[in-house]
CSV table of C-alpha atoms and ligand atoms in Angstrom, one decimal:
chain,number,residue,atom,x,y,z
D,1,MET,CA,0.0,0.0,0.0
D,2,SER,CA,1.5,3.5,-0.9
D,3,GLU,CA,1.9,6.4,1.4
D,4,ALA,CA,-0.9,8.3,-0.3
D,5,THR,CA,-3.2,5.4,-0.1
D,6,ALA,CA,-2.5,5.0,3.6
D,7,GLN,CA,-3.2,8.6,4.1
D,8,THR,CA,-6.6,8.6,2.6
D,9,THR,CA,-7.5,5.5,4.6
D,10,SER,CA,-6.4,7.2,7.9
D,11,PRO,CA,-8.4,5.8,10.9
D,12,ALA,CA,-10.5,9.1,11.1
D,13,ALA,CA,-11.5,9.0,7.3
D,14,ALA,CA,-12.3,5.3,7.6
D,15,SER,CA,-14.4,5.7,10.6
D,16,ALA,CA,-16.2,8.7,9.0
D,17,ALA,CA,-17.0,6.6,6.0
D,18,ALA,CA,-18.2,3.7,8.1
D,19,VAL,CA,-20.6,5.7,10.2
D,20,PRO,CA,-23.7,3.5,10.2
D,21,ALA,CA,-26.9,5.1,9.0
D,22,VAL,CA,-28.4,3.7,12.1
D,23,PRO,CA,-27.0,4.9,15.5
D,24,ARG,CA,-25.1,2.4,17.9
D,25,SER,CA,-27.6,0.6,20.3
D,26,GLY,CA,-27.3,0.5,24.0
D,27,TRP,CA,-29.1,0.0,27.3
D,28,HIS,CA,-31.2,2.8,28.4
D,29,VAL,CA,-33.6,3.8,31.3
D,30,ALA,CA,-37.0,4.8,29.9
D,31,THR,CA,-39.7,6.7,31.8
D,32,VAL,CA,-43.2,6.0,30.6
D,33,ALA,CA,-44.6,9.4,29.4
D,34,SER,CA,-48.1,8.3,28.6
D,35,THR,CA,-50.3,5.4,27.9
D,36,ARG,CA,-53.6,5.1,26.1
D,37,ARG,CA,-55.8,2.5,24.8
D,38,GLU,CA,-55.0,1.8,21.1
D,39,THR,CA,-57.6,-0.9,20.5
D,40,PRO,CA,-59.8,-2.9,22.8
D,41,ASN,CA,-56.8,-5.3,23.2
D,42,ALA,CA,-53.8,-3.1,22.7
D,43,SER,CA,-52.0,0.1,24.4
D,44,ARG,CA,-50.0,2.8,22.9
D,45,ILE,CA,-47.1,3.5,25.2
D,46,GLU,CA,-44.8,6.6,24.8
D,47,LEU,CA,-41.5,6.5,26.4
D,48,GLU,CA,-39.0,9.2,27.3
D,49,VAL,CA,-35.6,7.4,26.8
D,50,ASP,CA,-32.6,8.9,28.6
D,51,GLY,CA,-29.9,9.2,26.0
D,52,TRP,CA,-32.0,7.7,23.1
D,53,PRO,CA,-29.7,8.4,19.9
D,54,GLY,CA,-32.9,8.6,17.6
D,55,ASN,CA,-33.9,5.7,15.4
D,56,ALA,CA,-34.7,4.6,11.8
D,57,ALA,CA,-38.4,3.7,10.7
D,58,GLY,CA,-38.8,0.0,11.2
D,59,GLN,CA,-36.4,-0.6,14.1
D,60,HIS,CA,-37.3,-2.3,17.2
D,61,LEU,CA,-36.1,-2.3,20.9
D,62,ASP,CA,-35.8,-5.0,23.6
D,63,VAL,CA,-37.6,-4.3,26.9
D,64,ARG,CA,-36.1,-6.0,29.9
D,65,LEU,CA,-38.3,-6.4,33.1
D,66,THR,CA,-36.6,-7.6,36.2
D,67,ALA,CA,-38.5,-9.0,39.2
D,68,PRO,CA,-37.5,-8.4,42.8
D,69,ASP,CA,-35.9,-11.7,42.9
D,70,GLY,CA,-33.7,-10.9,39.9
D,71,TYR,CA,-35.5,-13.0,37.3
D,72,THR,CA,-35.7,-11.2,34.0
D,73,ALA,CA,-37.9,-11.3,30.9
D,74,THR,CA,-37.0,-9.6,27.7
D,75,ARG,CA,-39.1,-9.0,24.7
D,76,SER,CA,-38.8,-7.2,21.5
D,77,TYR,CA,-41.1,-4.3,20.5
D,78,SER,CA,-41.2,-2.4,17.3
D,79,ILE,CA,-41.0,1.4,17.4
D,80,ALA,CA,-43.9,3.2,15.9
D,81,SER,CA,-41.9,6.5,15.7
D,82,SER,CA,-38.7,7.5,14.0
D,83,GLY,CA,-36.2,10.3,13.6
D,84,ALA,CA,-34.1,12.3,16.2
D,85,GLY,CA,-35.2,13.0,19.8
D,86,THR,CA,-35.7,11.0,22.9
D,87,ARG,CA,-39.3,10.2,22.5
D,88,VAL,CA,-40.3,6.7,21.4
D,89,THR,CA,-43.8,5.2,20.8
D,90,LEU,CA,-44.7,1.6,21.1
D,91,ALA,CA,-48.0,-0.2,20.5
D,92,VAL,CA,-48.4,-3.4,22.4
D,93,ASP,CA,-50.9,-6.2,21.9
D,94,ARG,CA,-52.1,-8.3,24.9
D,95,LEU,CA,-51.6,-12.0,24.6
D,96,PRO,CA,-54.1,-13.7,27.1
D,97,ASP,CA,-51.5,-16.2,28.4
D,98,GLY,CA,-48.5,-13.9,27.9
D,99,GLU,CA,-45.8,-13.1,30.5
D,100,VAL,CA,-44.7,-9.5,29.5
D,101,SER,CA,-47.6,-8.2,27.2
D,102,PRO,CA,-50.5,-8.1,29.7
D,103,TYR,CA,-48.2,-6.2,32.2
D,104,LEU,CA,-47.2,-3.6,29.4
D,105,VAL,CA,-50.9,-3.2,28.4
D,106,ASP,CA,-52.7,-3.3,31.6
D,107,ASP,CA,-50.3,-2.3,34.4
D,108,VAL,CA,-47.8,0.2,33.2
D,109,ARG,CA,-48.6,3.7,34.0
D,110,ALA,CA,-47.0,7.3,33.3
D,111,GLY,CA,-44.0,7.7,35.5
D,112,ASP,CA,-43.0,3.9,35.5
D,113,MET,CA,-39.5,3.1,34.5
D,114,LEU,CA,-38.4,0.4,32.1
D,115,GLU,CA,-35.0,-0.9,30.8
D,116,VAL,CA,-34.8,-0.8,27.0
D,117,HIS,CA,-32.0,-1.9,24.6
D,118,GLY,CA,-32.0,-0.1,21.2
D,119,PRO,CA,-32.6,1.1,18.7
D,120,LEU,CA,-32.0,-2.4,17.2
D,121,GLY,CA,-32.0,-4.0,13.7
D,122,ALA,CA,-30.6,-2.3,10.6
D,123,PHE,CA,-32.3,-4.9,8.1
D,124,PHE,CA,-36.1,-4.2,8.5
D,125,VAL,CA,-35.8,-0.6,8.0
D,126,TRP,CA,-36.9,2.0,5.5
D,127,ALA,CA,-35.2,5.6,5.2
D,128,PRO,CA,-36.4,8.5,3.1
D,129,ASP,CA,-32.9,9.7,2.5
D,130,ALA,CA,-31.7,6.5,1.2
D,131,ALA,CA,-34.7,6.0,-1.0
D,132,HIS,CA,-34.3,9.5,-2.5
D,133,ALA,CA,-30.6,8.7,-3.3
D,134,ALA,CA,-31.7,5.4,-4.8
D,135,ALA,CA,-34.5,7.0,-6.8
D,136,ALA,CA,-32.2,8.4,-9.5
D,137,VAL,CA,-31.1,4.9,-10.4
D,138,ASP,CA,-33.7,2.7,-9.1
D,139,ALA,CA,-37.1,4.1,-8.1
D,140,ARG,CA,-38.7,1.0,-6.8
D,141,PRO,CA,-42.1,1.3,-5.2
D,142,VAL,CA,-42.6,0.0,-1.5
D,143,GLN,CA,-45.3,-2.5,-0.5
D,144,LEU,CA,-46.0,-2.9,3.1
D,145,ILE,CA,-48.2,-5.8,4.4
D,146,ALA,CA,-49.3,-6.0,8.0
D,147,GLY,CA,-51.2,-8.4,10.2
D,148,GLY,CA,-52.6,-6.9,13.4
D,149,SER,CA,-49.8,-5.5,15.6
D,150,GLY,CA,-47.4,-6.1,12.8
D,151,VAL,CA,-48.5,-2.7,11.5
D,152,VAL,CA,-46.3,-0.9,14.1
D,153,PRO,CA,-43.0,-0.8,12.3
D,154,LEU,CA,-44.8,-0.5,8.9
D,155,TYR,CA,-46.7,2.7,10.2
D,156,ALA,CA,-43.3,4.2,11.2
D,157,MET,CA,-42.2,3.7,7.7
D,158,ALA,CA,-45.4,5.3,6.2
D,159,GLU,CA,-45.2,8.1,8.5
D,160,ALA,CA,-41.6,8.9,7.7
D,161,HIS,CA,-42.5,8.6,3.9
D,162,GLY,CA,-45.2,11.3,4.6
D,163,VAL,CA,-43.1,13.5,6.7
D,164,ALA,CA,-40.3,13.6,4.2
D,165,GLN,CA,-42.8,13.9,1.3
D,166,ASP,CA,-40.9,11.2,-0.3
D,167,PRO,CA,-41.9,10.6,-3.8
D,168,THR,CA,-41.6,6.7,-3.6
D,169,ARG,CA,-44.8,5.0,-4.2
D,170,PHE,CA,-46.2,3.5,-1.0
D,171,ARG,CA,-48.9,1.0,-0.5
D,172,LEU,CA,-50.0,-0.8,2.7
D,173,LEU,CA,-52.2,-3.8,2.9
D,174,TYR,CA,-53.4,-4.2,6.5
D,175,SER,CA,-55.3,-7.2,7.9
D,176,VAL,CA,-57.3,-6.6,11.1
D,177,ARG,CA,-60.2,-8.5,12.9
D,178,SER,CA,-62.6,-5.7,12.9
D,179,PRO,CA,-62.7,-1.9,12.5
D,180,ASP,CA,-62.0,-1.6,16.2
D,181,ASP,CA,-58.7,-3.4,15.9
D,182,VAL,CA,-57.0,-0.8,13.6
D,183,TYR,CA,-53.8,0.5,15.1
D,184,PHE,CA,-53.1,4.2,14.3
D,185,ALA,CA,-56.5,4.5,12.6
D,186,ASP,CA,-56.6,8.3,12.4
D,187,GLU,CA,-53.0,8.6,11.5
D,188,LEU,CA,-53.3,6.1,8.6
D,189,ARG,CA,-56.3,7.9,7.4
D,190,ARG,CA,-54.5,11.1,7.5
D,191,LEU,CA,-51.6,9.7,5.6
D,192,ALA,CA,-53.8,8.2,3.0
D,193,GLU,CA,-55.2,11.8,2.2
D,194,ALA,CA,-51.6,13.5,2.4
D,195,SER,CA,-49.7,14.9,-0.5
D,196,ALA,CA,-47.2,11.9,-0.7
D,197,PRO,CA,-50.0,9.5,-0.4
D,198,LEU,CA,-50.2,6.2,1.3
D,199,GLN,CA,-52.4,3.8,-0.7
D,200,LEU,CA,-54.2,1.9,2.2
D,201,ASP,CA,-56.0,-1.3,1.7
D,202,LEU,CA,-57.7,-2.9,4.6
D,203,VAL,CA,-58.8,-6.5,5.0
D,204,TYR,CA,-61.3,-7.5,7.7
D,205,THR,CA,-61.0,-11.0,9.1
D,206,ARG,CA,-64.0,-11.2,11.5
D,207,ARG,CA,-66.1,-8.1,11.2
D,208,ALA,CA,-66.2,-5.6,8.5
D,209,PRO,CA,-67.6,-2.0,8.7
D,210,ASP,CA,-71.3,-1.7,7.6
D,211,GLY,CA,-71.7,-1.7,3.8
D,212,TRP,CA,-68.1,-3.1,3.4
D,213,ARG,CA,-67.9,-4.5,-0.2
D,214,THR,CA,-66.6,-8.0,0.9
D,215,PRO,CA,-67.6,-10.3,3.8
D,216,PRO,CA,-65.0,-10.7,6.6
D,217,ALA,CA,-62.3,-13.4,5.7
D,218,ARG,CA,-58.7,-13.9,6.0
D,219,ILE,CA,-56.4,-12.8,3.2
D,220,THR,CA,-56.2,-15.3,0.4
D,221,ARG,CA,-53.6,-15.4,-2.4
D,222,GLU,CA,-56.2,-13.7,-4.8
D,223,VAL,CA,-56.8,-10.8,-2.4
D,224,LEU,CA,-53.1,-10.4,-1.9
D,225,GLU,CA,-52.5,-10.4,-5.7
D,226,SER,CA,-55.3,-7.6,-6.2
D,227,ALA,CA,-54.0,-5.4,-3.3
D,228,VAL,CA,-50.3,-5.5,-3.7
D,229,ILE,CA,-48.0,-3.7,-6.2
D,230,PRO,CA,-47.5,-6.2,-9.0
D,231,ALA,CA,-44.3,-8.3,-9.1
D,232,ALA,CA,-43.6,-6.8,-12.7
D,233,GLU,CA,-43.0,-3.4,-10.9
D,234,ARG,CA,-40.4,-5.0,-8.8
D,235,PRO,CA,-41.6,-3.5,-5.4
D,236,ARG,CA,-39.6,-3.7,-2.3
D,237,VAL,CA,-41.9,-5.6,0.2
D,238,PHE,CA,-41.9,-5.6,4.0
D,239,VAL,CA,-44.1,-8.0,5.7
D,240,CYS,CA,-44.8,-8.1,9.5
D,241,GLY,CA,-47.1,-9.9,11.8
D,242,SER,CA,-47.5,-13.2,13.6
D,243,THR,CA,-45.2,-15.9,12.2
D,244,GLY,CA,-48.1,-17.7,10.6
D,245,PHE,CA,-49.3,-14.7,8.8
D,246,VAL,CA,-45.9,-13.6,7.5
D,247,GLU,CA,-45.1,-17.1,6.3
D,248,ARG,CA,-48.3,-17.5,4.3
D,249,VAL,CA,-48.0,-14.2,2.8
D,250,ALA,CA,-44.4,-14.5,2.0
D,251,ASP,CA,-44.8,-17.9,0.3
D,252,TRP,CA,-47.6,-16.4,-1.8
D,253,LEU,CA,-45.7,-13.5,-2.9
D,254,VAL,CA,-43.0,-15.7,-4.2
D,255,GLU,CA,-45.7,-17.8,-6.0
D,256,LEU,CA,-47.0,-14.6,-7.4
D,257,GLY,CA,-43.4,-13.9,-9.0
D,258,HIS,CA,-41.9,-11.5,-6.3
D,259,ASP,CA,-38.1,-11.9,-5.9
D,260,ALA,CA,-37.6,-13.5,-2.5
D,261,ARG,CA,-34.5,-11.0,-2.2
D,262,SER,CA,-36.9,-8.2,-2.4
D,263,ILE,CA,-39.1,-9.4,0.4
D,264,ARG,CA,-38.2,-8.6,4.0
D,265,THR,CA,-40.0,-10.1,6.9
D,266,GLU,CA,-40.5,-9.6,10.6
D,267,ARG,CA,-42.1,-12.5,12.4
D,268,TYR,CA,-43.5,-11.5,15.8
D,269,GLY,CA,-43.9,-15.1,17.1
D,270,GLY,CA,-46.8,-17.3,17.8
D,271,THR,CA,-48.2,-19.5,15.1
U,1,MET,CA,-42.2,-24.5,18.5
U,2,GLN,CA,-42.8,-20.8,17.5
U,3,HIS,CA,-40.0,-18.9,15.8
U,4,VAL,CA,-39.2,-15.4,14.8
U,5,ASP,CA,-36.8,-13.7,12.2
U,6,GLY,CA,-33.1,-13.0,12.7
U,7,ASN,CA,-34.0,-9.4,13.1
U,8,ALA,CA,-34.7,-10.4,16.7
U,9,LEU,CA,-31.0,-11.2,17.2
U,10,ALA,CA,-30.0,-7.6,16.9
U,11,GLY,CA,-30.3,-7.1,20.7
U,12,PRO,CA,-28.4,-10.3,21.8
U,13,LEU,CA,-25.7,-10.0,19.0
U,14,ALA,CA,-25.0,-6.5,20.2
U,15,GLU,CA,-23.1,-7.9,23.2
U,16,PHE,CA,-20.7,-9.7,20.8
U,17,PHE,CA,-20.3,-7.5,17.8
U,18,SER,CA,-19.7,-3.7,17.5
U,19,PHE,CA,-22.0,-3.3,14.6
U,20,ASP,CA,-25.4,-4.7,13.6
U,21,ALA,CA,-24.5,-8.2,12.7
U,22,THR,CA,-28.1,-9.0,11.6
U,23,THR,CA,-27.2,-7.3,8.3
U,24,ALA,CA,-24.0,-9.4,7.9
U,25,THR,CA,-24.2,-12.2,5.4
U,26,ALA,CA,-23.5,-15.7,6.8
U,27,ARG,CA,-22.7,-18.9,4.9
U,28,CYS,CA,-24.5,-22.0,6.0
U,29,ASN,CA,-22.3,-25.1,6.7
U,30,GLY,CA,-25.2,-27.3,5.8
U,31,CYS,CA,-26.2,-26.2,2.4
U,32,GLY,CA,-23.8,-23.4,1.5
U,33,ALA,CA,-26.6,-20.8,1.2
U,34,LEU,CA,-25.7,-17.2,1.8
U,35,GLY,CA,-28.0,-14.9,3.6
U,36,GLU,CA,-28.3,-12.0,5.9
U,37,LEU,CA,-28.5,-13.2,9.5
U,38,ALA,CA,-31.8,-11.2,9.6
U,39,ARG,CA,-33.3,-13.8,7.4
U,40,ALA,CA,-32.4,-16.7,9.5
U,41,MET,CA,-35.1,-18.5,11.6
U,42,VAL,CA,-34.7,-18.0,15.3
U,43,TYR,CA,-36.2,-20.3,18.0
U,44,ARG,CA,-36.2,-18.8,21.5
U,45,SER,CA,-36.8,-20.7,24.7
U,46,GLY,CA,-35.9,-20.3,28.6
U,47,ALA,CA,-32.8,-22.5,27.9
U,48,GLY,CA,-31.5,-20.3,25.0
U,49,THR,CA,-31.8,-19.2,21.4
U,50,VAL,CA,-31.3,-21.5,18.4
U,51,VAL,CA,-30.7,-19.9,14.9
U,52,ARG,CA,-31.4,-22.0,11.9
U,53,CYS,CA,-30.7,-21.6,8.0
U,54,SER,CA,-34.0,-20.7,6.3
U,55,THR,CA,-33.1,-22.7,3.4
U,56,CYS,CA,-32.1,-26.2,4.9
U,57,ASP,CA,-33.0,-25.8,8.7
U,58,HIS,CA,-29.3,-26.5,9.7
U,59,VAL,CA,-28.3,-25.0,13.1
U,60,LEU,CA,-26.2,-21.9,12.4
U,61,ALA,CA,-25.7,-20.7,15.9
U,62,THR,CA,-26.8,-21.0,19.6
U,63,LEU,CA,-27.1,-18.3,22.2
U,64,VAL,CA,-27.2,-18.7,25.9
U,65,GLU,CA,-27.8,-15.5,28.1
U,66,THR,CA,-27.9,-15.6,31.9
U,67,THR,CA,-27.5,-12.6,34.3
U,68,ASP,CA,-23.8,-13.0,34.4
U,69,ARG,CA,-22.7,-14.2,31.1
U,70,ALA,CA,-23.6,-14.4,27.4
U,71,TRP,CA,-22.3,-17.2,25.2
U,72,ILE,CA,-22.6,-17.6,21.5
U,73,GLY,CA,-21.6,-20.8,19.3
U,74,LEU,CA,-21.3,-20.3,15.6
U,75,SER,CA,-20.6,-23.9,14.7
U,76,GLY,CA,-23.0,-24.0,11.6
U,77,ILE,CA,-21.6,-20.8,10.0
U,78,SER,CA,-18.5,-21.3,7.7
U,79,ALA,CA,-18.0,-17.5,6.9
U,80,ILE,CA,-19.5,-14.1,7.7
U,81,GLU,CA,-19.3,-11.3,5.4
U,82,VAL,CA,-19.6,-7.6,6.4
U,83,ARG,CA,-20.2,-4.8,3.8
U,84,ARG,CA,-18.0,-1.6,4.4
U,85,GLY,CA,-19.0,1.8,4.1
G,301,FAD,C1,-38.6,-8.0,16.4
G,301,FAD,C2,-40.0,-8.2,17.0
G,301,FAD,C3,-40.8,-6.9,17.2
G,301,FAD,C4,-42.1,-7.1,17.9
G,301,FAD,N1,-42.8,-5.9,18.0
G,301,FAD,C5,-44.0,-6.1,18.6
G,301,FAD,C6,-44.9,-5.1,18.7
G,301,FAD,O1,-44.7,-4.0,18.2
G,301,FAD,N2,-46.0,-5.2,19.3
G,301,FAD,C7,-46.4,-6.3,19.9
G,301,FAD,O2,-47.6,-6.4,20.5
G,301,FAD,N3,-45.6,-7.4,19.9
G,301,FAD,C8,-44.5,-7.3,19.3
G,301,FAD,N4,-43.6,-8.5,19.2
G,301,FAD,C9,-44.0,-9.6,19.9
G,301,FAD,C10,-43.5,-9.4,21.3
G,301,FAD,O3,-42.0,-9.6,21.3
G,301,FAD,C11,-43.8,-10.6,22.3
G,301,FAD,O4,-43.5,-11.9,21.6
G,301,FAD,C12,-45.3,-10.6,22.6
G,301,FAD,O5,-45.7,-9.3,23.2
G,301,FAD,C13,-45.7,-11.7,23.6
G,301,FAD,O6,-44.9,-11.7,24.7
G,301,FAD,P1,-45.6,-12.3,26.1
G,301,FAD,O7,-44.5,-12.2,27.1
G,301,FAD,O8,-46.8,-11.5,26.5
G,301,FAD,O9,-46.0,-13.6,25.6
G,301,FAD,P2,-45.1,-15.1,26.0
G,301,FAD,O10,-45.2,-15.4,27.4
G,301,FAD,O11,-43.7,-14.9,25.5
G,301,FAD,O12,-46.0,-16.1,25.3
G,301,FAD,C14,-47.3,-16.5,25.5
G,301,FAD,C15,-48.0,-17.4,24.5
G,301,FAD,O13,-48.2,-16.6,23.3
G,301,FAD,C16,-47.4,-17.2,22.1
G,301,FAD,N5,-46.9,-16.1,21.4
G,301,FAD,C17,-45.7,-15.2,21.8
G,301,FAD,N6,-45.7,-14.2,20.9
G,301,FAD,C18,-46.8,-14.3,20.1
G,301,FAD,C19,-47.2,-13.5,18.9
G,301,FAD,N7,-46.6,-12.4,18.6
G,301,FAD,N8,-48.5,-13.7,18.6
G,301,FAD,C20,-49.2,-14.8,18.9
G,301,FAD,N9,-48.8,-15.7,19.9
G,301,FAD,C21,-47.7,-15.4,20.4
G,301,FAD,C22,-46.3,-18.0,22.8
G,301,FAD,O14,-45.9,-19.0,21.9
G,301,FAD,C23,-47.0,-18.5,24.0
G,301,FAD,O15,-47.8,-19.6,23.8
G,301,FAD,C24,-42.4,-8.4,18.5
G,301,FAD,C25,-41.5,-9.4,18.3
G,301,FAD,C26,-40.4,-9.3,17.6
G,301,FAD,C27,-39.4,-10.5,17.5
G,302,ZN,ZN1,-28.6,-24.1,5.0
């Protein structure tokens, strides 16, 4: 290696070039700023996180609860918010036989403290800047597909897209049990009417609103085909929800001709 | 047993690597497939975490975490590739 080359790859230059788009994760003390009912079965929790470095849309954090006897339970939760600042929004669905989620949904109050590790995950993210830069060479549309609480990181992406007035085409297919079970319902409606619009398609699995055009039913391959950006347009696809939902959808997408490399998934667990 | 994606490894792996290792590409010893760790299948239980290849189901890695130690075995991964810059 020549002197000149060594100069340009000095440690300072190398570290500047390698600065990750996503800030370094760490453990933080979070104070619950507010809680509110999101759906009959879920709660929206706003945290004030000491030293939070900001996060990208789609990232998650790990919450660690410690019992008086030292027993700990750690669970991952997607972050519904993005950008700089120390405020972080979560939305948690209560599992009837769960260890952590009933506590977060029913017991946590403003002023409570939690331990959180994050921001985490640089894979399941969408960033307006990167998309802008890429737009010149490769303006690929973005298809989001959510089941239930799986909408949380996808909502963060849709919101970041709206705030940035990013020109990338964005479409969200969202499967919910009933109209009462829609997370971020008002926010999504507003995004759907905004100037960098989000195309929103809802599928109701148990109960549809009055006068809805189709009876309630789970997403089928045919519904998926009609409500997602076609494979021929090479969308980047983000799928999130329970493990069974994500696997069914991802398999169908591949059958419908989508490139498996263009599909990113986040399985929340369960069956 | 239920599983999640390798995305969920971002927290546990932060103890071992100074960057987000879920975006690194690993080569499976079982079938040779290359894929981001975020695409692996992750089985979690009280005893620990097992990471499997999403192509052939081969065990790529195992993690054990207790209050005073964290341990990772990478026996099923023959190489890890990290993108610079
Ligand atoms: C990266 C990531 C992000 C996540 N983000 C969110 C989020 O934003 N909001 C949210 O509500 N959850 C999210 N989850 C799921 C969350 O981490 C927990 O798994 C969930 O809250 C259940 O925890 P628990 O302790 O209440 O249940 P546990 O005590 O762990 O499990 C109770 C029972 O429920 C089953 N189970 C576990 N998880 C699920 C599930 N997701 N669906 C159905 N059955 C399940 C278990 O197999 C078990 O039988 C995310 C998971 C991952 C991996
Ligand atoms: Zn394999």
